[in-house]
Structure formats: C-alpha cells, structure tokens
Tab-separated table of C-alpha atoms and ligand atoms in Angstrom:
chain	number	residue	atom	x	y	z
A	1	UNK	CA	19.615	22.493	-5.350
A	2	UNK	CA	19.438	18.958	-6.762
A	3	UNK	CA	16.034	17.323	-7.129
A	4	UNK	CA	14.876	15.138	-4.242
A	5	UNK	CA	15.039	11.410	-4.981
A	6	UNK	CA	11.991	9.158	-4.545
A	7	UNK	CA	11.478	5.398	-4.796
A	8	UNK	CA	7.911	4.228	-5.489
A	9	UNK	CA	7.143	0.516	-5.141
A	10	UNK	CA	4.260	-0.936	-7.135
A	11	UNK	CA	4.921	1.482	-9.995
A	12	UNK	CA	3.467	-0.788	-12.680
A	13	UNK	CA	-0.163	-0.103	-11.868
A	14	UNK	CA	-2.816	1.840	-9.989
A	15	UNK	CA	-1.808	4.115	-7.138
A	16	UNK	CA	1.944	3.597	-7.557
A	17	UNK	CA	1.954	4.416	-11.268
A	18	UNK	CA	0.039	7.666	-10.748
A	19	UNK	CA	2.100	8.603	-7.704
A	20	UNK	CA	5.283	8.201	-9.778
A	21	UNK	CA	3.829	10.495	-12.469
A	22	UNK	CA	2.730	13.129	-9.966
A	23	UNK	CA	6.046	13.147	-8.080
A	24	UNK	CA	7.866	13.478	-11.393
A	25	UNK	CA	5.677	16.461	-12.288
A	26	UNK	CA	6.547	18.036	-8.922
A	27	UNK	CA	10.267	17.861	-9.664
A	28	UNK	CA	11.334	14.664	-7.886
A	29	UNK	CA	13.820	12.281	-9.485
A	30	UNK	CA	11.601	9.204	-9.426
A	31	UNK	CA	12.475	5.508	-9.438
A	32	UNK	CA	9.371	3.375	-9.997
A	33	UNK	CA	9.757	-0.328	-9.258
A	34	UNK	CA	7.699	-3.480	-9.762
A	35	UNK	CA	7.962	-6.992	-11.182
A	36	UNK	CA	6.231	-6.152	-14.496
A	37	UNK	CA	8.780	-3.796	-16.011
A	38	UNK	CA	6.937	-3.935	-19.363
A	39	UNK	CA	4.023	-2.167	-17.675
A	40	UNK	CA	6.229	0.824	-16.804
A	41	UNK	CA	7.113	1.952	-20.363
A	42	UNK	CA	4.697	4.894	-20.075
A	43	UNK	CA	6.546	6.079	-16.970
A	44	UNK	CA	9.858	5.820	-18.823
A	45	UNK	CA	8.480	7.986	-21.620
A	46	UNK	CA	7.816	10.667	-18.997
A	47	UNK	CA	11.436	10.520	-17.849
A	48	UNK	CA	10.837	8.320	-14.807
A	49	UNK	CA	13.465	5.695	-14.094
A	50	UNK	CA	12.020	2.198	-13.818
A	51	UNK	CA	13.527	-0.813	-12.097
A	52	UNK	CA	12.625	-4.468	-11.600
A	53	UNK	CA	11.628	-5.249	-8.030
A	54	UNK	CA	10.260	-8.348	-6.370
A	55	UNK	CA	9.453	-7.695	-2.738
A	56	UNK	CA	9.726	-11.388	-1.942
A	57	UNK	CA	13.404	-11.458	-2.960
A	58	UNK	CA	15.881	-9.765	-0.631
A	59	UNK	CA	18.583	-9.357	-3.298
A	60	UNK	CA	16.090	-7.584	-5.562
A	61	UNK	CA	15.330	-5.007	-2.852
A	62	UNK	CA	19.039	-4.538	-2.064
A	63	UNK	CA	19.905	-4.069	-5.746
A	64	UNK	CA	17.237	-1.407	-6.109
A	65	UNK	CA	18.291	0.712	-3.135
A	66	UNK	CA	22.039	0.254	-3.724
A	67	UNK	CA	21.553	1.211	-7.371
A	68	UNK	CA	19.626	4.383	-6.538
A	69	UNK	CA	22.211	5.442	-3.950
A	70	UNK	CA	25.061	4.705	-6.380
A	71	UNK	CA	23.416	6.862	-9.063
A	72	UNK	CA	22.041	9.701	-6.949
A	73	UNK	CA	23.996	9.540	-3.670
A	74	UNK	CA	20.761	9.824	-1.688
A	75	UNK	CA	17.191	8.680	-1.130
A	76	UNK	CA	14.839	11.326	0.210
A	77	UNK	CA	11.510	9.583	-0.082
A	78	UNK	CA	10.317	5.974	-0.069
A	79	UNK	CA	6.715	5.253	-1.025
A	80	UNK	CA	5.941	1.734	0.190
A	81	UNK	CA	2.907	1.267	-2.015
A	82	UNK	CA	3.125	-2.248	-3.542
A	83	UNK	CA	0.627	-4.705	-2.161
A	84	UNK	CA	-2.241	-7.022	-2.957
A	85	UNK	CA	-5.184	-8.756	-1.316
A	86	UNK	CA	-5.048	-12.515	-0.722
A	87	UNK	CA	-8.714	-13.053	0.033
A	88	UNK	CA	-10.623	-16.082	1.262
A	89	UNK	CA	-12.032	-17.546	4.454
A	90	UNK	CA	-9.396	-17.881	7.162
A	91	UNK	CA	-10.209	-21.596	7.297
A	92	UNK	CA	-9.459	-22.215	3.640
A	93	UNK	CA	-6.642	-19.881	2.594
A	94	UNK	CA	-3.510	-22.043	2.283
A	95	UNK	CA	-0.836	-21.051	4.794
A	96	UNK	CA	1.590	-20.582	1.898
A	97	UNK	CA	-0.768	-17.927	0.475
A	98	UNK	CA	-1.139	-16.289	3.879
A	99	UNK	CA	2.647	-16.123	4.209
A	100	UNK	CA	2.966	-14.722	0.681
A	101	UNK	CA	0.521	-11.988	1.678
A	102	UNK	CA	2.696	-10.960	4.606
A	103	UNK	CA	5.878	-11.357	2.561
A	104	UNK	CA	4.812	-8.523	0.236
A	105	UNK	CA	2.495	-6.305	2.300
A	106	UNK	CA	4.488	-6.411	5.551
A	107	UNK	CA	8.000	-7.875	5.246
A	108	UNK	CA	8.692	-6.348	1.823
A	109	UNK	CA	7.604	-2.945	3.102
A	110	UNK	CA	9.689	-3.396	6.256
A	111	UNK	CA	12.798	-4.542	4.383
A	112	UNK	CA	12.635	-1.653	1.899
A	113	UNK	CA	12.400	0.658	4.889
A	114	UNK	CA	15.415	-0.981	6.563
A	115	UNK	CA	17.420	-0.474	3.391
A	116	UNK	CA	16.718	3.258	3.002
A	117	UNK	CA	16.894	4.274	6.666
A	118	UNK	CA	20.710	4.319	7.010
A	119	UNK	CA	20.865	6.850	4.158
A	120	UNK	CA	18.073	8.974	5.595
A	121	UNK	CA	19.540	8.873	9.124
A	122	UNK	CA	22.944	9.914	7.791
A	123	UNK	CA	21.311	12.859	6.000
A	124	UNK	CA	19.209	13.555	9.137
A	125	UNK	CA	16.173	13.888	6.907
A	126	UNK	CA	13.888	11.724	4.839
A	127	UNK	CA	10.387	10.443	4.582
A	128	UNK	CA	8.802	6.994	4.339
A	129	UNK	CA	5.153	6.873	3.280
A	130	UNK	CA	3.417	3.555	3.859
A	131	UNK	CA	0.265	2.942	1.844
A	132	UNK	CA	-1.906	1.113	4.337
A	133	UNK	CA	-5.722	1.068	4.180
A	134	UNK	CA	-8.859	1.504	6.221
A	135	UNK	CA	-8.491	-2.311	6.190
A	136	UNK	CA	-5.879	-1.682	8.885
A	137	UNK	CA	-8.636	-0.312	11.129
A	138	UNK	CA	-11.689	-2.425	10.412
A	139	UNK	CA	-12.188	-5.958	9.140
A	140	UNK	CA	-14.603	-7.721	6.853
A	141	UNK	CA	-15.249	-11.423	6.386
A	142	UNK	CA	-13.097	-13.269	3.822
A	143	UNK	CA	-10.319	-10.694	3.998
A	144	UNK	CA	-8.540	-12.067	7.077
A	145	UNK	CA	-4.972	-12.147	5.818
A	146	UNK	CA	-5.209	-8.844	3.968
A	147	UNK	CA	-6.668	-7.136	7.018
A	148	UNK	CA	-4.072	-8.775	9.255
A	149	UNK	CA	-1.310	-7.501	6.964
A	150	UNK	CA	-2.629	-3.933	6.997
A	151	UNK	CA	-3.154	-4.028	10.785
A	152	UNK	CA	0.501	-5.107	10.984
A	153	UNK	CA	1.548	-2.164	8.781
A	154	UNK	CA	-0.280	0.184	11.151
A	155	UNK	CA	1.480	-1.165	14.259
A	156	UNK	CA	4.878	-1.313	12.608
A	157	UNK	CA	4.572	2.247	11.274
A	158	UNK	CA	3.500	3.604	14.666
A	159	UNK	CA	6.601	2.080	16.324
A	160	UNK	CA	8.876	3.279	13.564
A	161	UNK	CA	7.513	6.824	13.618
A	162	UNK	CA	8.637	7.192	17.238
A	163	UNK	CA	11.978	5.449	16.629
A	164	UNK	CA	12.785	7.776	13.730
A	165	UNK	CA	11.716	11.057	15.301
A	166	UNK	CA	15.151	11.772	16.859
A	167	UNK	CA	16.765	11.247	13.441
A	168	UNK	CA	14.509	13.668	11.557
A	169	UNK	CA	12.931	10.942	9.428
A	170	UNK	CA	9.123	11.102	9.050
A	171	UNK	CA	7.037	7.937	8.886
A	172	UNK	CA	3.611	8.575	7.396
A	173	UNK	CA	0.582	6.373	6.795
A	174	UNK	CA	-1.801	6.906	3.891
A	175	UNK	CA	-5.148	5.225	4.514
A	176	UNK	CA	-7.328	4.817	1.423
A	177	UNK	CA	-10.838	3.437	1.435
A	178	UNK	CA	-11.923	1.682	-1.785
A	179	UNK	CA	-9.947	2.746	-4.872
A	180	UNK	CA	-10.602	1.922	-8.536
A	181	UNK	CA	-7.576	-0.203	-9.456
A	182	UNK	CA	-6.624	-3.741	-10.449
A	183	UNK	CA	-6.453	-4.546	-6.736
A	184	UNK	CA	-10.193	-5.324	-6.717
A	185	UNK	CA	-10.050	-8.027	-9.403
A	186	UNK	CA	-6.909	-9.589	-7.893
A	187	UNK	CA	-8.582	-9.833	-4.466
A	188	UNK	CA	-11.830	-11.120	-5.999
A	189	UNK	CA	-10.090	-13.838	-7.992
A	190	UNK	CA	-8.024	-14.999	-5.018
A	191	UNK	CA	-11.215	-15.231	-2.963
A	192	UNK	CA	-12.898	-17.512	-5.473
A	193	UNK	CA	-9.766	-19.645	-5.945
A	194	UNK	CA	-9.280	-20.228	-2.213
A	195	UNK	CA	-12.986	-20.949	-1.677
A	196	UNK	CA	-13.542	-23.395	-4.549
A	197	UNK	CA	-15.131	-26.645	-3.340
A	198	UNK	CA	-15.448	-25.353	0.231
A	199	UNK	CA	-18.535	-24.359	2.256
A	200	UNK	CA	-17.639	-20.735	1.434
A	201	UNK	CA	-17.836	-21.091	-2.368
A	202	UNK	CA	-21.311	-19.562	-2.816
A	203	UNK	CA	-20.630	-16.506	-0.665
A	204	UNK	CA	-17.232	-16.116	-2.359
A	205	UNK	CA	-18.850	-15.797	-5.787
A	206	UNK	CA	-21.256	-13.109	-4.525
A	207	UNK	CA	-18.395	-11.267	-2.883
A	208	UNK	CA	-16.293	-11.503	-6.042
A	209	UNK	CA	-19.035	-9.682	-7.945
A	210	UNK	CA	-19.140	-6.991	-5.250
A	211	UNK	CA	-15.360	-6.571	-5.226
A	212	UNK	CA	-15.196	-6.320	-9.011
A	213	UNK	CA	-18.086	-3.832	-9.010
A	214	UNK	CA	-15.935	-1.584	-6.830
A	215	UNK	CA	-14.149	-0.430	-9.978
A	216	UNK	CA	-17.283	1.415	-11.093
A	217	UNK	CA	-18.690	2.213	-7.662
A	218	UNK	CA	-19.216	5.780	-6.466
A	219	UNK	CA	-17.940	4.542	-3.101
A	220	UNK	CA	-14.483	4.174	-4.639
A	221	UNK	CA	-12.108	7.015	-5.549
A	222	UNK	CA	-9.766	7.075	-8.554
A	223	UNK	CA	-6.130	6.143	-7.945
A	224	UNK	CA	-5.151	9.697	-8.937
A	225	UNK	CA	-6.862	10.972	-5.770
A	226	UNK	CA	-4.705	8.707	-3.577
A	227	UNK	CA	-1.631	9.812	-5.512
A	228	UNK	CA	-2.513	13.463	-4.810
A	229	UNK	CA	-2.702	12.754	-1.092
A	230	UNK	CA	0.606	10.885	-1.158
A	231	UNK	CA	2.244	13.855	-2.876
A	232	UNK	CA	0.726	16.218	-0.279
A	233	UNK	CA	2.154	14.006	2.478
A	234	UNK	CA	5.518	14.008	0.711
A	235	UNK	CA	5.673	17.796	0.407
A	236	UNK	CA	4.001	19.026	3.581
A	237	UNK	CA	6.559	20.671	5.848
A	238	UNK	CA	4.842	19.357	8.962
A	239	UNK	CA	3.166	16.159	7.778
A	240	UNK	CA	0.401	14.381	9.689
A	241	UNK	CA	0.999	10.855	10.921
A	242	UNK	CA	-2.014	9.624	8.948
A	243	UNK	CA	-3.825	10.706	5.790
A	244	UNK	CA	-7.243	9.100	5.224
A	245	UNK	CA	-8.297	9.142	1.546
A	246	UNK	CA	-11.737	8.736	0.073
A	247	UNK	CA	-15.355	8.870	0.919
A	248	UNK	CA	-15.958	8.198	4.577
A	249	UNK	CA	-12.438	6.785	5.115
A	250	UNK	CA	-11.825	8.972	8.174
A	251	UNK	CA	-15.263	8.160	9.625
A	252	UNK	CA	-14.687	4.421	9.144
A	253	UNK	CA	-11.296	4.675	10.860
A	254	UNK	CA	-12.809	6.501	13.840
A	255	UNK	CA	-15.726	4.048	14.019
A	256	UNK	CA	-13.346	1.084	13.877
A	257	UNK	CA	-11.262	2.486	16.698
A	258	UNK	CA	-13.899	3.826	19.079
A	259	UNK	CA	-17.210	1.993	18.539
A	260	UNK	CA	-17.854	-1.198	20.518
A	261	UNK	CA	-16.667	-4.220	18.538
A	262	UNK	CA	-20.115	-5.798	18.471
A	263	UNK	CA	-21.570	-2.642	16.936
A	264	UNK	CA	-18.876	-2.593	14.242
A	265	UNK	CA	-19.480	-6.302	13.555
A	266	UNK	CA	-23.219	-5.708	13.221
A	267	UNK	CA	-22.852	-2.815	10.770
A	268	UNK	CA	-20.197	-4.634	8.735
A	269	UNK	CA	-22.411	-7.722	8.640
A	270	UNK	CA	-25.355	-5.682	7.337
A	271	UNK	CA	-23.261	-4.042	4.607
A	272	UNK	CA	-21.607	-7.298	3.756
A	273	UNK	CA	-24.716	-9.393	3.363
A	274	UNK	CA	-26.417	-6.610	1.414
A	275	UNK	CA	-23.823	-7.156	-1.338
B	301	NAP	N1	-7.417	-0.512	-4.518
B	301	NAP	C1	-7.914	-0.380	-3.316
B	301	NAP	O1	-9.143	-0.427	-3.115
B	301	NAP	C2	-6.989	-0.096	-2.152
B	301	NAP	C3	-7.554	0.411	-0.968
B	301	NAP	C4	-6.722	0.658	0.119
B	301	NAP	C5	-5.371	0.388	0.026
B	301	NAP	N2	-4.854	-0.117	-1.131
B	301	NAP	C6	-3.410	-0.399	-1.168
B	301	NAP	O2	-2.814	0.413	-2.152
B	301	NAP	C7	-1.603	-0.198	-2.594
B	301	NAP	C8	-1.536	-0.155	-4.117
B	301	NAP	O3	-2.580	-0.945	-4.622
B	301	NAP	P1	-3.391	-0.590	-5.961
B	301	NAP	O4	-4.799	-0.399	-5.565
B	301	NAP	O5	-2.707	0.447	-6.725
B	301	NAP	O6	-3.313	-2.022	-6.672
B	301	NAP	P2	-2.684	-2.509	-8.060
B	301	NAP	O7	-3.111	-1.612	-9.163
B	301	NAP	O8	-3.008	-3.954	-8.156
B	301	NAP	O9	-1.111	-2.302	-7.844
B	301	NAP	C9	-0.378	-3.131	-6.991
B	301	NAP	C10	1.108	-2.955	-7.270
B	301	NAP	O10	1.839	-3.786	-6.344
B	301	NAP	C11	2.876	-4.420	-7.080
B	301	NAP	N3	3.289	-5.687	-6.469
B	301	NAP	C12	2.497	-6.728	-6.116
B	301	NAP	N4	3.262	-7.745	-5.671
B	301	NAP	C13	4.568	-7.339	-5.749
B	301	NAP	C14	5.820	-7.952	-5.472
B	301	NAP	N5	5.929	-9.221	-5.040
B	301	NAP	N6	6.937	-7.222	-5.669
B	301	NAP	C15	6.876	-5.954	-6.139
B	301	NAP	N7	5.723	-5.334	-6.442
B	301	NAP	C16	4.587	-6.024	-6.257
B	301	NAP	C17	2.285	-4.645	-8.467
B	301	NAP	O11	3.328	-4.732	-9.431
B	301	NAP	P3	3.796	-6.075	-10.170
B	301	NAP	O12	2.658	-7.036	-10.162
B	301	NAP	O13	4.186	-5.595	-11.542
B	301	NAP	O14	4.975	-6.532	-9.371
B	301	NAP	C18	1.491	-3.365	-8.681
B	301	NAP	O15	2.304	-2.361	-9.254
B	301	NAP	C19	-1.593	-1.598	-1.993
B	301	NAP	O16	-0.751	-1.633	-0.864
B	301	NAP	C20	-3.046	-1.810	-1.588
B	301	NAP	O17	-3.180	-2.732	-0.536
B	301	NAP	C21	-5.628	-0.345	-2.228
C-alpha cells in the first residue's frame, strides 16, 4: 500500500512544523507549506517535502494542491493549521488588518479545503483537520478579530462536517488552549501596534507582557502536544468531531458554551485584569 499523503499548512513554525515531523514519522508522505521556505530546511532534512504557500494568494493555494496531486495522485489529509492573532481593541484595529486576519484564518483555510475536497470525494475518503482554538468558544478583550475568526472556523467546520458525511470525508476540529509558540509574540506585538496612541495603549502594554509570558507559563502546553493530538485525530478510525488540547481546554469550552454569558464575562474579566 502506498503511504497516505498529507498537506500541513503553517509548516515553518510551531504546531505545523512538529505536526509535519510527527506525520512523517508515522509513515505519511508529508507536504509542509508556508511563506518562509527557509524556515523549513530542517523538515527537508527529515525527508519532508516543503512548498511555498501564501494563504492570501489564490494561485499559491492552487499551485500547492495541483502540484501534490500531480506528484502523488491523491491527497488523504489536509491539516489547516496556519494562522495568527491580529490583536487590538475592536475600535482601533484597522479594517485592513481585520480583513487580513480573516483572509488567513478563515478564507485561506476554506479555500484550501475547497481545493482538496474534489480529490477526497472522488476517493470517497479523506480527512480535513482544522486547527481552531478555545478562542472559538470564549472571548477575551483585545482579541476581537482573532476570536471572531476562530468562531467562524467553528461554524464553518460544523456545516462542512455534515456536508461531507455522505462522501466519507471527515472534518475534525482541534481546539488548543495556550501553546508555547511564536504565536504569542506575534499577537502581543500586533496588540501594541494597533493600540499605540489610543486610550488602550496602557492596557495593551500590560497584555503584551502577559501574552509573551505565555511562552514560559505552566498554563501553556508545548506545540509537540498539539501535534500528538492532531496525529491521533488523523489516525483514529472513528475520529471525534473535536479534540480539546491542553490544561483545562475542555472545561473552558464547556464553560463558554453552557455558563450564562455574564458569568463568563465576570470570570474572564477577573483573569484578564489580574494579568
Ligand atoms: N499558540 C497558541 O497559543 C495557539 C492556541 C490555540 C490555537 N492556535 C492556532 O494554532 C495554529 C498554529 O499556530 P502556532 O501556535 O503554531 O503559531 P506559529 O508558530 O506562529 O505558526 C503559525 C504558522 O502560520 C503560518 N502562516 C501565517 N500566515 C500565513 C500565510 N499568509 N500563508 C501561509 N502561512 C501562514 C506561518 O508561516 P509563515 O509565516 O512562514 O507563512 C507559521 O508557519 C494557528 O491557527 C493558531 O491560531 C495557537
């Protein structure tokens, strides 16, 4: 039997890089893709194929999927992992930045999915794993567009899961809590940039420190842990619809869904201002 073929977006860093390694170790033929191809040399040394990908450019996404299908004749697994946090108060984040957030986290993920589905439907099997977040269940101040994007990923994935069931294609959500990756610094820096000279500047600086501290916090899990869960979701014969990852992730998801909104706001506010 030939090895199953996987595409991993966001392969140049963090969760995507480790997921590519772990899938490779489990016998998948892996294509890791991101804009910074220089950051994927380590993957190449392990025998992983790397490709340039910009999720804001339609041709780039088409080239990737067409190239994989031309080389392998199939795509069995798509890991929609690439994403970032455009942080800042809803009042001050420029609409262009808000749109850029959705372009990658939502429309890029959706377009990659559109491109692989015809191949999976034809094979009557396949799996798409969307890396969402507990941010798709709860919200915190100054993360409006990121949270909105992950809430959108949740809704989109729930629709798609039902649409794909008759075709034998599984749509799976992985829901990490805080993870130690470059994501934290990127979100922190965008928060400060979008808050500069605004009434939110002081709080933004405090929040930046808290976000950056996440990389050494015991509340956060290593990216390898998320990768392990993604690989479990990829291999499980009867996969769950959702895989929470990390300390208290499942509890936070349940609280976000079932507790009264004012109670969730109050607890989030306490945690937030304690930072
Ligand atoms: N870290 C956390 O606390 C956390 C928690 C929950 C969920 N998540 C989610 O986990 C996923 C992976 O994040 P991470 O923590 O591993 O962060 P990361 O280390 O910053 O990795 C993000 C990846 O996304 C890629 N990317 C960003 N913009 C892109 C674009 N326009 N086109 C193609 N690729 C792009 C980056 O590659 P290039 O810059 O090279 O293109 C990079 O490989 C994201 O969806 C994130 O929202 C993270």
